[in-house]
Amino acid sequence: EAGVVQSPRYKIIEKKQPVAFWCNPISGHNTLYWYLQNLGQGPELLIRYENEEAVDDSQLPKDRFSAERLKGVDSTLKIQPAELGDSAVYLCASSLYSGQGVTGELFFGEGSRLTVL
Amino acid sequence: AQSVTQPDIHITVSEGASLELRCNYSYGATPYLFWYVQSPGQGLQLLLKYFSGDTLVQGIKGFEAEFKRSQSSFNLRKPSVHWSDAAEYFCVDKTSGLGGTSYGKLTFGQGTILTVHP
């Protein structure tokens, strides 16, 4: 079974440029997460989707970050314009949602490492 | 709000020695606790999880963890460390309960980096 797939694995851009990350979750997983991981820290949630609905985007900096999950499968996370402080690893994860207020374990992709110069 | 504390930022052990990584979580009625491992350049991999029942849980790669409600702890252990265990380890708490936008949200500790000496 294929795991969570993310692309690109690495991206180097200059500040003020746009960047986009793509995530394909495990087949059948209706919950999708985007996490931000700064160097030396644990991941922090940016946004969580249940199918195509963003149910928790309270930590997403909406002035420059946007995300979408059309058709409730793949997802894209965009930053426009990027700033130096956005250099980090962006992790995507997916899980099954039971519909009873409990989600299953999260499966993570390998991450997309962003460097902003 | 949920919080997870891993007191040790970096631990060094010799290959073959025993290992214990500490984790403390903030009080929650129903803690769902996990340990994940992240090797350099790799994604996060689940080692083990605790939802309920037996407080000593077994995971992959010979790891185990013990849930102690009285101490709000969920320490990870391995009796004999292998060089391939060198990685960063994260203790994670998942908000449980019915309803609300916070359910299912993972709270990560800051991580413990494990170095293994030959």
mmCIF file of C-alpha atoms in Angstrom:
data_model
loop_
_atom_site.group_PDB
_atom_site.id
_atom_site.type_symbol
_atom_site.label_atom_id
_atom_site.label_comp_id
_atom_site.label_asym_id
_atom_site.label_seq_id
_atom_site.Cartn_x
_atom_site.Cartn_y
_atom_site.Cartn_z
ATOM 1 C CA GLU A 1 0.000 0.000 0.000
ATOM 2 C CA ALA A 2 1.362 3.384 -0.975
ATOM 3 C CA GLY A 3 1.987 5.824 1.839
ATOM 4 C CA VAL A 4 1.429 9.547 1.963
ATOM 5 C CA VAL A 5 3.169 11.141 -0.992
ATOM 6 C CA GLN A 6 4.459 14.684 -0.962
ATOM 7 C CA SER A 7 6.157 16.812 -3.562
ATOM 8 C CA PRO A 8 8.493 18.446 -4.048
ATOM 9 C CA ARG A 9 10.873 17.020 -1.459
ATOM 10 C CA TYR A 10 13.051 20.089 -1.594
ATOM 11 C CA LYS A 11 12.407 23.625 -2.761
ATOM 12 C CA ILE A 12 14.655 26.665 -2.744
ATOM 13 C CA ILE A 13 13.159 30.034 -3.585
ATOM 14 C CA GLU A 14 13.882 33.688 -3.068
ATOM 15 C CA LYS A 15 11.784 35.677 -0.641
ATOM 16 C CA LYS A 16 8.578 37.160 -2.008
ATOM 17 C CA GLN A 17 8.246 34.317 -4.501
ATOM 18 C CA PRO A 18 5.261 31.951 -4.362
ATOM 19 C CA VAL A 19 5.592 28.240 -3.605
ATOM 20 C CA ALA A 20 3.197 25.319 -3.556
ATOM 21 C CA PHE A 21 3.344 21.882 -1.984
ATOM 22 C CA TRP A 22 1.272 18.909 -2.992
ATOM 23 C CA CYS A 23 0.094 15.955 -0.936
ATOM 24 C CA ASN A 24 -1.595 12.717 -1.907
ATOM 25 C CA PRO A 25 -2.931 10.910 1.176
ATOM 26 C CA ILE A 26 -3.329 7.190 1.682
ATOM 27 C CA SER A 27 -6.254 5.891 -0.316
ATOM 28 C CA GLY A 28 -9.458 5.958 1.697
ATOM 29 C CA HIS A 29 -8.169 8.328 4.375
ATOM 30 C CA ASN A 30 -10.699 11.095 4.743
ATOM 31 C CA THR A 31 -8.700 13.224 7.188
ATOM 32 C CA LEU A 32 -5.716 15.190 5.945
ATOM 33 C CA TYR A 33 -3.337 17.390 7.905
ATOM 34 C CA TRP A 34 -0.641 19.895 7.058
ATOM 35 C CA TYR A 35 2.027 20.400 9.694
ATOM 36 C CA LEU A 36 4.925 22.848 9.906
ATOM 37 C CA GLN A 37 8.175 21.623 11.441
ATOM 38 C CA ASN A 38 10.872 24.129 12.253
ATOM 39 C CA LEU A 39 14.405 22.929 12.858
ATOM 40 C CA GLY A 40 14.779 21.355 16.289
ATOM 41 C CA GLN A 41 11.085 21.465 17.061
ATOM 42 C CA GLY A 42 8.091 19.206 16.902
ATOM 43 C CA PRO A 43 5.528 19.591 14.146
ATOM 44 C CA GLU A 44 2.771 22.156 14.595
ATOM 45 C CA LEU A 45 -0.617 21.856 12.947
ATOM 46 C CA LEU A 46 -1.428 24.323 10.181
ATOM 47 C CA ILE A 47 -4.715 22.945 8.913
ATOM 48 C CA ARG A 48 -6.860 19.816 9.133
ATOM 49 C CA TYR A 49 -9.391 18.617 6.590
ATOM 50 C CA GLU A 50 -12.272 16.207 6.963
ATOM 51 C CA ASN A 51 -12.899 15.258 3.347
ATOM 52 C CA GLU A 52 -12.954 18.604 1.509
ATOM 53 C CA GLU A 53 -13.874 20.701 4.543
ATOM 54 C CA ALA A 54 -11.220 22.568 6.521
ATOM 55 C CA VAL A 55 -12.351 21.863 10.093
ATOM 56 C CA ASP A 56 -9.392 23.431 11.886
ATOM 57 C CA ASP A 57 -7.363 26.192 10.235
ATOM 58 C CA SER A 58 -6.882 28.306 13.323
ATOM 59 C CA GLN A 59 -3.064 28.089 13.079
ATOM 60 C CA LEU A 60 -2.828 28.860 9.368
ATOM 61 C CA PRO A 61 -1.419 32.371 8.673
ATOM 62 C CA LYS A 62 -4.120 33.316 6.252
ATOM 63 C CA ASP A 63 -2.477 36.484 5.015
ATOM 64 C CA ARG A 64 0.070 34.461 3.032
ATOM 65 C CA PHE A 65 -0.864 30.807 3.383
ATOM 66 C CA SER A 66 -3.707 29.038 1.660
ATOM 67 C CA ALA A 67 -4.707 25.438 1.254
ATOM 68 C CA GLU A 68 -7.262 23.470 -0.651
ATOM 69 C CA ARG A 69 -8.437 19.921 -0.871
ATOM 70 C CA LEU A 70 -10.622 19.667 -3.910
ATOM 71 C CA LYS A 71 -12.703 16.498 -4.173
ATOM 72 C CA GLY A 72 -11.515 15.482 -0.725
ATOM 73 C CA VAL A 73 -8.415 13.650 -1.894
ATOM 74 C CA ASP A 74 -5.234 15.499 -2.878
ATOM 75 C CA SER A 75 -4.309 18.730 -1.184
ATOM 76 C CA THR A 76 -2.184 21.739 -2.015
ATOM 77 C CA LEU A 77 -0.577 24.158 0.418
ATOM 78 C CA LYS A 78 0.495 27.502 -0.991
ATOM 79 C CA ILE A 79 2.592 30.345 0.351
ATOM 80 C CA GLN A 80 2.470 33.707 -1.385
ATOM 81 C CA PRO A 81 4.666 35.611 -0.900
ATOM 82 C CA ALA A 82 7.235 33.542 0.954
ATOM 83 C CA GLU A 83 9.285 35.112 3.746
ATOM 84 C CA LEU A 84 12.636 34.097 5.203
ATOM 85 C CA GLY A 85 10.934 32.756 8.318
ATOM 86 C CA ASP A 86 8.929 30.269 6.259
ATOM 87 C CA SER A 87 12.012 28.092 5.801
ATOM 88 C CA ALA A 88 10.966 24.795 7.374
ATOM 89 C CA VAL A 89 9.713 21.330 6.581
ATOM 90 C CA TYR A 90 6.051 21.062 5.614
ATOM 91 C CA LEU A 91 4.578 17.710 6.543
ATOM 92 C CA CYS A 92 1.405 16.164 5.262
ATOM 93 C CA ALA A 93 -0.376 13.398 7.136
ATOM 94 C CA SER A 94 -3.581 11.439 6.710
ATOM 95 C CA SER A 95 -5.796 9.255 8.852
ATOM 96 C CA LEU A 96 -9.174 7.571 8.929
ATOM 97 C CA TYR A 97 -11.963 9.397 10.707
ATOM 98 C CA SER A 98 -14.427 7.213 12.518
ATOM 99 C CA GLY A 99 -17.218 9.736 12.550
ATOM 100 C CA GLN A 100 -17.521 9.441 16.315
ATOM 101 C CA GLY A 101 -15.157 12.189 17.316
ATOM 102 C CA VAL A 102 -12.111 9.965 17.155
ATOM 103 C CA THR A 103 -9.506 9.816 14.435
ATOM 104 C CA GLY A 104 -7.117 6.987 13.850
ATOM 105 C CA GLU A 105 -3.361 7.127 13.890
ATOM 106 C CA LEU A 106 -1.677 9.567 11.555
ATOM 107 C CA PHE A 107 0.517 8.473 8.701
ATOM 108 C CA PHE A 108 3.063 11.060 7.620
ATOM 109 C CA GLY A 109 4.702 11.820 4.322
ATOM 110 C CA GLU A 110 8.427 12.485 4.094
ATOM 111 C CA GLY A 111 7.889 16.215 4.025
ATOM 112 C CA SER A 112 8.759 19.104 1.762
ATOM 113 C CA ARG A 113 11.781 21.089 2.880
ATOM 114 C CA LEU A 114 11.532 24.761 1.977
ATOM 115 C CA THR A 115 14.489 27.123 1.963
ATOM 116 C CA VAL A 116 13.763 30.805 1.439
ATOM 117 C CA LEU A 117 16.774 32.932 0.498
ATOM 118 C CA ALA B 1 -4.780 23.276 26.188
ATOM 119 C CA GLN B 2 -2.981 20.016 25.774
ATOM 120 C CA SER B 3 0.792 20.077 26.213
ATOM 121 C CA VAL B 4 3.532 17.501 26.012
ATOM 122 C CA THR B 5 6.953 17.839 27.614
ATOM 123 C CA GLN B 6 10.039 15.893 26.710
ATOM 124 C CA PRO B 7 12.616 17.004 29.297
ATOM 125 C CA ASP B 8 15.652 15.665 27.443
ATOM 126 C CA ILE B 9 16.602 17.432 24.227
ATOM 127 C CA HIS B 10 19.531 15.130 23.493
ATOM 128 C CA ILE B 11 20.481 11.718 24.861
ATOM 129 C CA THR B 12 23.590 9.692 24.085
ATOM 130 C CA VAL B 13 23.864 5.978 24.802
ATOM 131 C CA SER B 14 26.231 3.199 23.851
ATOM 132 C CA GLU B 15 25.067 0.473 21.523
ATOM 133 C CA GLY B 16 23.633 -2.381 23.562
ATOM 134 C CA ALA B 17 22.758 -0.176 26.517
ATOM 135 C CA SER B 18 19.226 0.310 27.748
ATOM 136 C CA LEU B 19 17.247 3.408 26.876
ATOM 137 C CA GLU B 20 14.479 5.436 28.479
ATOM 138 C CA LEU B 21 13.057 8.594 26.919
ATOM 139 C CA ARG B 22 10.847 10.649 29.161
ATOM 140 C CA CYS B 23 7.504 12.196 28.306
ATOM 141 C CA ASN B 24 4.983 14.056 30.438
ATOM 142 C CA TYR B 25 1.570 15.153 29.220
ATOM 143 C CA SER B 26 -0.829 17.679 30.626
ATOM 144 C CA TYR B 27 -3.812 16.173 32.355
ATOM 145 C CA GLY B 28 -6.551 14.958 30.094
ATOM 146 C CA ALA B 29 -9.585 12.833 30.814
ATOM 147 C CA THR B 30 -8.762 10.397 28.050
ATOM 148 C CA PRO B 31 -5.194 10.762 26.838
ATOM 149 C CA TYR B 32 -4.372 9.147 23.568
ATOM 150 C CA LEU B 33 -0.603 8.919 23.493
ATOM 151 C CA PHE B 34 1.862 8.027 20.801
ATOM 152 C CA TRP B 35 5.563 7.807 20.208
ATOM 153 C CA TYR B 36 6.824 8.647 16.741
ATOM 154 C CA VAL B 37 10.373 8.339 15.406
ATOM 155 C CA GLN B 38 11.903 10.528 12.733
ATOM 156 C CA SER B 39 15.122 9.458 11.077
ATOM 157 C CA PRO B 40 17.143 12.017 9.107
ATOM 158 C CA GLY B 41 15.390 12.791 5.856
ATOM 159 C CA GLN B 42 12.558 10.432 6.668
ATOM 160 C CA GLY B 43 8.934 10.888 7.527
ATOM 161 C CA LEU B 44 7.560 10.345 11.001
ATOM 162 C CA GLN B 45 6.926 6.694 11.789
ATOM 163 C CA LEU B 46 4.633 5.442 14.518
ATOM 164 C CA LEU B 47 6.414 3.318 17.128
ATOM 165 C CA LEU B 48 3.503 2.613 19.442
ATOM 166 C CA LYS B 49 0.284 4.017 20.834
ATOM 167 C CA TYR B 50 -1.818 3.936 23.969
ATOM 168 C CA PHE B 51 -5.573 4.391 23.947
ATOM 169 C CA SER B 52 -6.775 2.331 26.891
ATOM 170 C CA GLY B 53 -6.326 -1.024 28.582
ATOM 171 C CA ASP B 54 -2.949 -2.459 29.466
ATOM 172 C CA THR B 55 -0.681 0.377 30.529
ATOM 173 C CA LEU B 56 2.422 -1.310 29.114
ATOM 174 C CA VAL B 57 2.298 -1.182 25.351
ATOM 175 C CA GLN B 58 4.607 -2.877 22.917
ATOM 176 C CA GLY B 59 5.668 -1.289 19.674
ATOM 177 C CA ILE B 60 7.802 -1.939 16.677
ATOM 178 C CA LYS B 61 11.583 -2.316 16.688
ATOM 179 C CA GLY B 62 11.607 -3.652 20.248
ATOM 180 C CA PHE B 63 10.289 -0.475 21.883
ATOM 181 C CA GLU B 64 7.775 -0.350 24.692
ATOM 182 C CA ALA B 65 6.158 2.409 26.708
ATOM 183 C CA GLU B 66 4.376 2.540 30.012
ATOM 184 C CA PHE B 67 1.443 4.822 30.738
ATOM 185 C CA LYS B 68 1.368 6.092 34.314
ATOM 186 C CA ARG B 69 -1.654 8.245 34.991
ATOM 187 C CA SER B 70 -0.497 9.159 38.506
ATOM 188 C CA GLN B 71 2.679 10.658 37.068
ATOM 189 C CA SER B 72 1.162 11.922 33.808
ATOM 190 C CA SER B 73 3.970 10.108 32.054
ATOM 191 C CA PHE B 74 4.393 7.917 29.012
ATOM 192 C CA ASN B 75 8.076 6.997 28.916
ATOM 193 C CA LEU B 76 9.574 5.068 26.025
ATOM 194 C CA ARG B 77 11.993 2.227 26.730
ATOM 195 C CA LYS B 78 14.183 -0.242 24.918
ATOM 196 C CA PRO B 79 16.336 -2.836 26.691
ATOM 197 C CA SER B 80 19.179 -2.844 24.150
ATOM 198 C CA VAL B 81 19.770 -0.009 21.709
ATOM 199 C CA HIS B 82 20.989 -0.600 18.163
ATOM 200 C CA TRP B 83 22.975 1.902 16.106
ATOM 201 C CA SER B 84 20.017 2.166 13.727
ATOM 202 C CA ASP B 85 17.897 3.579 16.547
ATOM 203 C CA ALA B 86 19.715 6.909 16.267
ATOM 204 C CA ALA B 87 16.963 9.368 15.363
ATOM 205 C CA GLU B 88 14.651 11.955 16.859
ATOM 206 C CA TYR B 89 11.775 10.739 18.979
ATOM 207 C CA PHE B 90 8.518 12.577 19.537
ATOM 208 C CA CYS B 91 5.950 11.980 22.219
ATOM 209 C CA VAL B 92 2.494 12.959 21.029
ATOM 210 C CA ASP B 93 -0.862 13.508 22.687
ATOM 211 C CA LYS B 94 -4.087 13.483 20.739
ATOM 212 C CA THR B 95 -7.045 15.470 21.958
ATOM 213 C CA SER B 96 -9.938 13.116 22.442
ATOM 214 C CA GLY B 97 -13.605 13.513 23.046
ATOM 215 C CA LEU B 98 -16.679 14.195 21.026
ATOM 216 C CA GLY B 99 -17.188 17.194 18.839
ATOM 217 C CA GLY B 100 -15.370 20.465 18.512
ATOM 218 C CA THR B 101 -12.689 21.499 16.102
ATOM 219 C CA SER B 102 -9.885 20.438 18.433
ATOM 220 C CA TYR B 103 -10.695 16.735 18.547
ATOM 221 C CA GLY B 104 -8.165 14.584 16.824
ATOM 222 C CA LYS B 105 -5.536 17.331 17.010
ATOM 223 C CA LEU B 106 -2.050 16.081 17.758
ATOM 224 C CA THR B 107 0.182 17.935 20.176
ATOM 225 C CA PHE B 108 3.849 17.104 19.754
ATOM 226 C CA GLY B 109 6.584 17.317 22.323
ATOM 227 C CA GLN B 110 9.734 19.151 21.273
ATOM 228 C CA GLY B 111 11.525 15.909 20.543
ATOM 229 C CA THR B 112 14.507 14.017 21.939
ATOM 230 C CA ILE B 113 17.495 13.389 19.707
ATOM 231 C CA LEU B 114 19.089 10.015 20.333
ATOM 232 C CA THR B 115 22.757 9.464 19.500
ATOM 233 C CA VAL B 116 24.138 5.934 19.673
ATOM 234 C CA HIS B 117 27.852 5.361 20.209
ATOM 235 C CA PRO B 118 29.416 2.141 18.902
#
